[in-house]
Amino acid sequence: MAHMDSHPRTVNERKLAHLRAIDDETVDLAQDSFARWKLAYQALPGIALDEVNTETTFADRPIAAPLIISCMTGGAGEPFVTINRRLAEAAEILRIPFGLGSMKVLLNREDARASFALREVAPSVPFIANLGLVSFNYGVSLDHVR
């Protein structure tokens, strides 16, 4: 394992804080980053929904639509395992790619492996690994990535 952080538990604690923010009443959940953007409605008359095909390929695998459940979370402990398993199961049911959370914690904590070991519940959809390029400045090598 590469040790990118001198305090590997700090990485996991930060990730747990992200999960706790969901239940934190002081966090403004109504704040919408996209509030200033408005999409113009443009109807597509003459097109029947059953004539629309959203299927495509991604990473040489068939997917149901050009959508992705993107890089949500990863860490050591039951909350991360449960969240990632449920999201991976949803991706499999919907037949869309799944982005694993930051791999940084996995490089620091062997006990985080369970939150990333998801092929059992999502055997057919493409997975995307999330590892910031800055990690290579802290001892991560191509072998770690593999």
Coordinates of N, CA and C in Angstrom, one line a residue:
M1 N 0.8 -1.2 0.0 CA 0.0 0.0 0.0 C 0.9 1.3 0.0
A2 N 0.4 2.2 -0.7 CA 1.1 3.5 -0.7 C 0.5 4.3 0.5
H3 N 1.4 5.1 1.1 CA 0.9 5.9 2.2 C 0.9 7.3 1.7
M4 N -0.2 7.8 1.2 CA -0.3 9.1 0.7 C -0.6 10.1 1.8
D5 N -1.0 9.7 2.9 CA -1.4 10.6 4.0 C -0.7 10.0 5.2
S6 N 0.0 10.9 5.9 CA 0.7 10.4 7.1 C -0.3 9.9 8.2
H7 N -1.6 10.3 8.0 CA -2.7 9.9 9.0 C -3.8 9.3 8.2
P8 N -3.7 8.0 7.8 CA -4.7 7.4 7.0 C -6.1 7.4 7.6
R9 N -6.2 7.4 8.9 CA -7.5 7.5 9.5 C -8.2 8.9 9.2
T10 N -7.4 9.9 9.0 CA -7.9 11.2 8.7 C -8.7 11.2 7.4
V11 N -8.2 10.5 6.4 CA -8.9 10.4 5.1 C -10.3 9.8 5.4
N12 N -10.4 8.7 6.1 CA -11.6 8.0 6.4 C -12.5 8.9 7.2
E13 N -12.0 9.6 8.2 CA -12.8 10.5 9.0 C -13.5 11.6 8.2
R14 N -12.7 12.1 7.2 CA -13.2 13.1 6.3 C -14.4 12.6 5.5
K15 N -14.3 11.3 5.1 CA -15.3 10.7 4.3 C -16.5 10.4 5.2
L16 N -16.3 10.0 6.4 CA -17.4 9.9 7.4 C -18.1 11.2 7.6
A17 N -17.4 12.3 7.7 CA -18.0 13.6 7.9 C -18.9 14.0 6.7
H18 N -18.5 13.6 5.5 CA -19.4 13.8 4.3 C -20.7 13.1 4.5
L19 N -20.7 11.8 5.0 CA -21.9 11.1 5.3 C -22.8 11.7 6.4
R20 N -22.1 12.2 7.4 CA -22.8 12.8 8.5 C -23.5 14.1 8.1
A21 N -22.9 14.8 7.1 CA -23.5 16.1 6.7 C -24.9 15.9 6.1
I22 N -25.2 14.7 5.7 CA -26.5 14.5 5.1 C -27.6 14.6 6.2
D23 N -27.3 14.2 7.5 CA -28.2 14.3 8.6 C -28.0 15.6 9.4
D24 N -27.1 16.4 9.0 CA -26.8 17.7 9.8 C -27.8 18.7 9.4
E25 N -28.6 19.1 10.4 CA -29.7 20.1 10.1 C -29.1 21.5 9.8
T26 N -27.8 21.8 10.1 CA -27.3 23.1 9.8 C -26.8 23.2 8.3
V27 N -26.8 22.0 7.6 CA -26.4 22.0 6.2 C -27.6 22.4 5.4
D28 N -27.5 23.3 4.5 CA -28.6 23.8 3.7 C -28.7 22.9 2.5
L29 N -29.6 21.9 2.7 CA -29.9 20.9 1.6 C -30.6 21.5 0.4
A30 N -31.3 22.7 0.7 CA -32.1 23.3 -0.4 C -31.2 24.1 -1.3
Q31 N -30.0 24.4 -0.9 CA -29.1 25.1 -1.7 C -28.8 24.3 -3.0
D32 N -29.1 24.9 -4.1 CA -29.0 24.2 -5.4 C -27.9 24.9 -6.3
S33 N -26.9 24.2 -6.5 CA -25.8 24.7 -7.4 C -26.2 25.0 -8.8
F34 N -27.3 24.4 -9.2 CA -27.8 24.6 -10.6 C -29.0 25.6 -10.6
A35 N -29.3 26.3 -9.5 CA -30.4 27.2 -9.5 C -30.3 28.3 -10.5
R36 N -29.2 28.7 -10.9 CA -29.1 29.8 -11.9 C -29.2 29.3 -13.3
W37 N -29.2 28.0 -13.5 CA -29.3 27.5 -14.9 C -30.7 27.1 -15.2
K38 N -31.2 27.5 -16.3 CA -32.5 27.1 -16.7 C -32.4 26.5 -18.1
L39 N -33.1 25.3 -18.3 CA -33.1 24.6 -19.5 C -34.3 25.0 -20.3
A40 N -34.2 25.4 -21.5 CA -35.3 25.8 -22.3 C -36.1 24.5 -22.7
Y41 N -37.4 24.5 -22.5 CA -38.2 23.4 -22.8 C -38.4 23.3 -24.3
Q42 N -38.1 22.2 -24.9 CA -38.2 22.0 -26.4 C -38.9 20.7 -26.6
A43 N -40.2 20.7 -26.8 CA -40.9 19.5 -27.0 C -40.4 18.8 -28.3
L44 N -40.6 17.5 -28.4 CA -40.2 16.8 -29.6 C -41.5 16.2 -30.2
P45 N -42.4 17.0 -30.8 CA -43.6 16.4 -31.3 C -43.4 15.4 -32.4
G46 N -44.2 14.4 -32.5 CA -44.1 13.4 -33.5 C -43.1 12.3 -33.1
I47 N -42.6 12.4 -31.9 CA -41.7 11.3 -31.5 C -42.4 10.5 -30.3
A48 N -42.5 9.2 -30.5 CA -43.1 8.4 -29.5 C -42.1 7.9 -28.6
L49 N -42.3 7.9 -27.3 CA -41.3 7.4 -26.3 C -40.8 6.0 -26.7
D50 N -41.7 5.1 -27.1 CA -41.2 3.8 -27.5 C -40.4 3.7 -28.7
E51 N -40.2 4.8 -29.4 CA -39.3 4.9 -30.5 C -37.9 5.4 -30.2
V52 N -37.8 5.8 -28.9 CA -36.5 6.4 -28.5 C -35.7 5.3 -27.9
N53 N -34.4 5.2 -28.4 CA -33.5 4.1 -27.9 C -32.3 4.9 -27.3
T54 N -32.1 4.7 -26.0 CA -31.0 5.4 -25.3 C -29.8 4.5 -25.1
E55 N -29.9 3.2 -25.6 CA -28.8 2.3 -25.4 C -27.6 2.7 -26.2
T56 N -26.4 2.5 -25.6 CA -25.2 2.8 -26.2 C -24.1 1.9 -25.6
T57 N -22.8 2.2 -25.9 CA -21.7 1.5 -25.3 C -20.8 2.4 -24.5
F58 N -20.2 1.9 -23.5 CA -19.3 2.6 -22.7 C -18.2 1.7 -22.3
A59 N -17.0 2.0 -22.5 CA -15.8 1.1 -22.2 C -16.1 -0.3 -22.8
D60 N -16.6 -0.3 -24.0 CA -16.8 -1.5 -24.8 C -17.9 -2.4 -24.1
R61 N -18.7 -1.9 -23.3 CA -19.8 -2.6 -22.7 C -21.1 -2.0 -23.0
P62 N -22.2 -2.7 -23.3 CA -23.5 -2.1 -23.5 C -24.1 -1.5 -22.3
I63 N -24.6 -0.3 -22.4 CA -25.3 0.3 -21.3 C -26.7 0.8 -21.7
A64 N -27.6 1.0 -20.8 CA -29.0 1.3 -21.1 C -29.1 2.8 -21.5
A65 N -28.3 3.7 -21.0 CA -28.4 5.1 -21.3 C -27.1 5.8 -21.0
P66 N -26.9 6.9 -21.7 CA -25.6 7.7 -21.4 C -25.6 8.4 -20.1
L67 N -25.8 7.6 -19.0 CA -25.8 8.1 -17.6 C -24.8 7.3 -16.8
I68 N -24.5 7.9 -15.7 CA -23.5 7.2 -14.8 C -23.9 7.6 -13.3
I69 N -23.8 6.6 -12.4 CA -23.8 6.9 -11.0 C -22.3 7.2 -10.7
S70 N -22.0 8.5 -10.4 CA -20.7 8.9 -10.4 C -20.0 9.0 -9.0
C71 N -18.9 8.4 -8.9 CA -17.9 8.5 -7.8 C -18.5 9.1 -6.5
M72 N -19.3 8.3 -5.8 CA -20.0 8.8 -4.7 C -19.2 8.7 -3.4
T73 N -18.8 7.5 -3.0 CA -18.1 7.4 -1.7 C -17.3 6.1 -1.6
G74 N -16.4 6.1 -0.8 CA -15.6 4.9 -0.5 C -14.9 5.2 0.8
G75 N -14.7 4.1 1.6 CA -14.0 4.3 2.8 C -14.0 3.0 3.6
A76 N -13.5 3.0 4.8 CA -13.4 1.9 5.7 C -14.6 1.9 6.6
G77 N -15.4 0.9 6.6 CA -16.5 0.8 7.6 C -17.8 0.5 6.9
E78 N -18.7 0.0 7.7 CA -20.0 -0.5 7.2 C -20.8 0.6 6.4
P79 N -20.9 1.9 6.8 CA -21.7 2.8 6.0 C -21.2 2.8 4.6
F80 N -19.9 2.8 4.3 CA -19.4 2.9 3.0 C -19.7 1.6 2.2
V81 N -19.6 0.5 2.8 CA -19.9 -0.8 2.2 C -21.4 -0.8 1.8
T82 N -22.3 -0.4 2.7 CA -23.7 -0.5 2.4 C -24.1 0.5 1.3
I83 N -23.6 1.7 1.3 CA -23.9 2.7 0.3 C -23.4 2.2 -1.0
N84 N -22.1 1.8 -1.1 CA -21.6 1.4 -2.4 C -22.3 0.2 -3.0
R85 N -22.6 -0.8 -2.1 CA -23.3 -2.0 -2.6 C -24.7 -1.6 -3.2
R86 N -25.4 -0.7 -2.5 CA -26.7 -0.4 -3.0 C -26.6 0.4 -4.3
L87 N -25.7 1.3 -4.4 CA -25.5 2.1 -5.6 C -25.1 1.2 -6.8
A88 N -24.2 0.2 -6.5 CA -23.7 -0.7 -7.5 C -24.9 -1.6 -8.0
E89 N -25.7 -2.0 -7.0 CA -26.9 -2.8 -7.4 C -27.8 -2.0 -8.3
A90 N -28.0 -0.8 -7.9 CA -28.9 0.1 -8.7 C -28.3 0.3 -10.1
A91 N -27.0 0.5 -10.2 CA -26.3 0.6 -11.5 C -26.5 -0.7 -12.4
E92 N -26.4 -1.8 -11.7 CA -26.6 -3.1 -12.4 C -28.1 -3.2 -12.9
I93 N -29.0 -2.9 -12.1 CA -30.4 -3.0 -12.5 C -30.7 -2.0 -13.6
L94 N -30.2 -0.8 -13.5 CA -30.5 0.2 -14.5 C -29.6 0.0 -15.8
R95 N -28.5 -0.8 -15.6 CA -27.6 -1.1 -16.7 C -26.8 0.2 -17.1
I96 N -26.3 0.9 -16.1 CA -25.5 2.1 -16.4 C -24.2 2.0 -15.6
P97 N -23.2 2.7 -16.0 CA -21.9 2.6 -15.3 C -21.9 3.1 -13.9
F98 N -20.9 2.7 -13.1 CA -20.8 3.1 -11.7 C -19.4 3.6 -11.4
G99 N -19.4 4.8 -10.9 CA -18.1 5.4 -10.5 C -17.8 5.1 -9.0
L100 N -16.8 4.4 -8.7 CA -16.4 4.2 -7.4 C -15.9 5.5 -6.7
G101 N -16.0 5.6 -5.4 CA -15.5 6.8 -4.7 C -14.0 6.8 -4.8
S102 N -13.5 7.8 -4.1 CA -12.1 8.1 -4.2 C -11.3 6.9 -3.7
M103 N -10.3 6.4 -4.5 CA -9.5 5.3 -4.2 C -8.4 5.6 -3.2
K104 N -8.3 6.9 -2.9 CA -7.2 7.3 -2.0 C -7.3 6.6 -0.7
V105 N -8.4 6.4 -0.1 CA -8.6 5.7 1.1 C -8.2 4.3 1.0
L106 N -8.4 3.7 -0.1 CA -8.1 2.3 -0.3 C -6.5 2.1 -0.3
L107 N -5.8 3.1 -0.8 CA -4.4 3.0 -0.8 C -3.8 3.2 0.5
N108 N -4.6 3.7 1.4 CA -4.1 4.0 2.8 C -4.6 2.9 3.8
R109 N -5.8 2.3 3.5 CA -6.4 1.5 4.5 C -6.9 0.2 3.8
E110 N -6.3 -0.9 4.2 CA -6.6 -2.2 3.6 C -8.1 -2.5 4.0
D111 N -8.6 -2.1 5.1 CA -9.9 -2.4 5.6 C -11.0 -1.6 4.8
A112 N -10.6 -0.8 3.8 CA -11.5 -0.1 3.0 C -11.9 -0.9 1.7
R113 N -11.2 -2.0 1.5 CA -11.3 -2.9 0.3 C -12.8 -3.3 0.1
A114 N -13.5 -3.6 1.2 CA -14.9 -4.1 1.1 C -15.8 -3.1 0.4
S115 N -15.6 -1.8 0.6 CA -16.4 -0.8 0.0 C -16.2 -0.6 -1.5
F116 N -15.1 -1.3 -2.0 CA -14.8 -1.2 -3.4 C -15.0 -2.5 -4.1
A117 N -15.1 -3.6 -3.4 CA -15.3 -4.9 -4.0 C -16.8 -5.2 -4.3
L118 N -17.2 -4.8 -5.5 CA -18.6 -4.7 -5.9 C -19.0 -5.5 -7.1
R119 N -18.0 -6.2 -7.7 CA -18.3 -7.0 -8.9 C -19.4 -8.1 -8.6
E120 N -19.5 -8.6 -7.4 CA -20.5 -9.6 -7.0 C -21.9 -9.0 -7.2
V121 N -22.1 -7.8 -6.9 CA -23.5 -7.2 -7.1 C -23.7 -6.4 -8.4
A122 N -22.6 -6.2 -9.1 CA -22.7 -5.5 -10.4 C -21.8 -6.1 -11.4
P123 N -22.1 -7.3 -11.8 CA -21.1 -8.0 -12.7 C -21.0 -7.5 -14.1
S124 N -22.0 -6.8 -14.6 CA -21.9 -6.5 -16.0 C -21.7 -5.0 -16.4
V125 N -21.8 -4.1 -15.4 CA -21.7 -2.7 -15.8 C -20.2 -2.2 -15.7
P126 N -19.9 -1.2 -16.5 CA -18.5 -0.7 -16.3 C -18.3 0.0 -15.0
F127 N -17.2 -0.1 -14.4 CA -16.8 0.6 -13.2 C -15.8 1.7 -13.6
I128 N -15.8 2.8 -12.9 CA -14.8 3.8 -13.1 C -14.1 4.0 -11.7
A129 N -12.8 4.1 -11.7 CA -12.1 4.4 -10.5 C -11.7 5.8 -10.4
N130 N -11.8 6.4 -9.2 CA -11.6 7.8 -9.0 C -10.3 7.9 -8.2
L131 N -9.2 8.4 -8.8 CA -8.0 8.6 -8.2 C -7.3 9.9 -8.7
G132 N -7.2 10.9 -7.9 CA -6.7 12.2 -8.4 C -5.2 12.0 -8.8
L133 N -4.9 12.8 -9.8 CA -3.5 12.8 -10.4 C -2.5 13.2 -9.3
V134 N -2.9 14.0 -8.4 CA -2.0 14.5 -7.4 C -1.5 13.3 -6.5
S135 N -2.2 12.2 -6.5 CA -1.8 11.0 -5.8 C -0.4 10.5 -6.2
F136 N -0.1 10.8 -7.5 CA 1.2 10.3 -8.0 C 2.4 11.1 -7.4
N137 N 2.1 12.3 -6.8 CA 3.1 13.1 -6.1 C 3.4 12.5 -4.7
Y138 N 2.6 11.5 -4.3 CA 2.7 11.0 -2.9 C 2.9 9.5 -2.9
G139 N 3.6 9.0 -3.9 CA 4.1 7.6 -3.9 C 3.2 6.7 -4.6
V140 N 2.1 7.1 -5.1 CA 1.3 6.1 -5.9 C 2.0 5.9 -7.2
S141 N 2.0 4.6 -7.6 CA 2.6 4.2 -8.8 C 1.6 3.5 -9.7
L142 N 2.0 3.2 -11.0 CA 1.1 2.5 -11.9 C 0.7 1.2 -11.4
D143 N 1.6 0.5 -10.6 CA 1.3 -0.8 -10.0 C 0.2 -0.6 -9.0
H144 N 0.1 0.5 -8.2 CA -1.0 0.7 -7.3 C -2.3 0.8 -8.1
V145 N -2.2 1.6 -9.2 CA -3.4 1.8 -10.0 C -3.9 0.5 -10.5
R146 N -3.0 -0.4 -11.0 CA -3.5 -1.7 -11.5 C -4.1 -2.5 -10.4

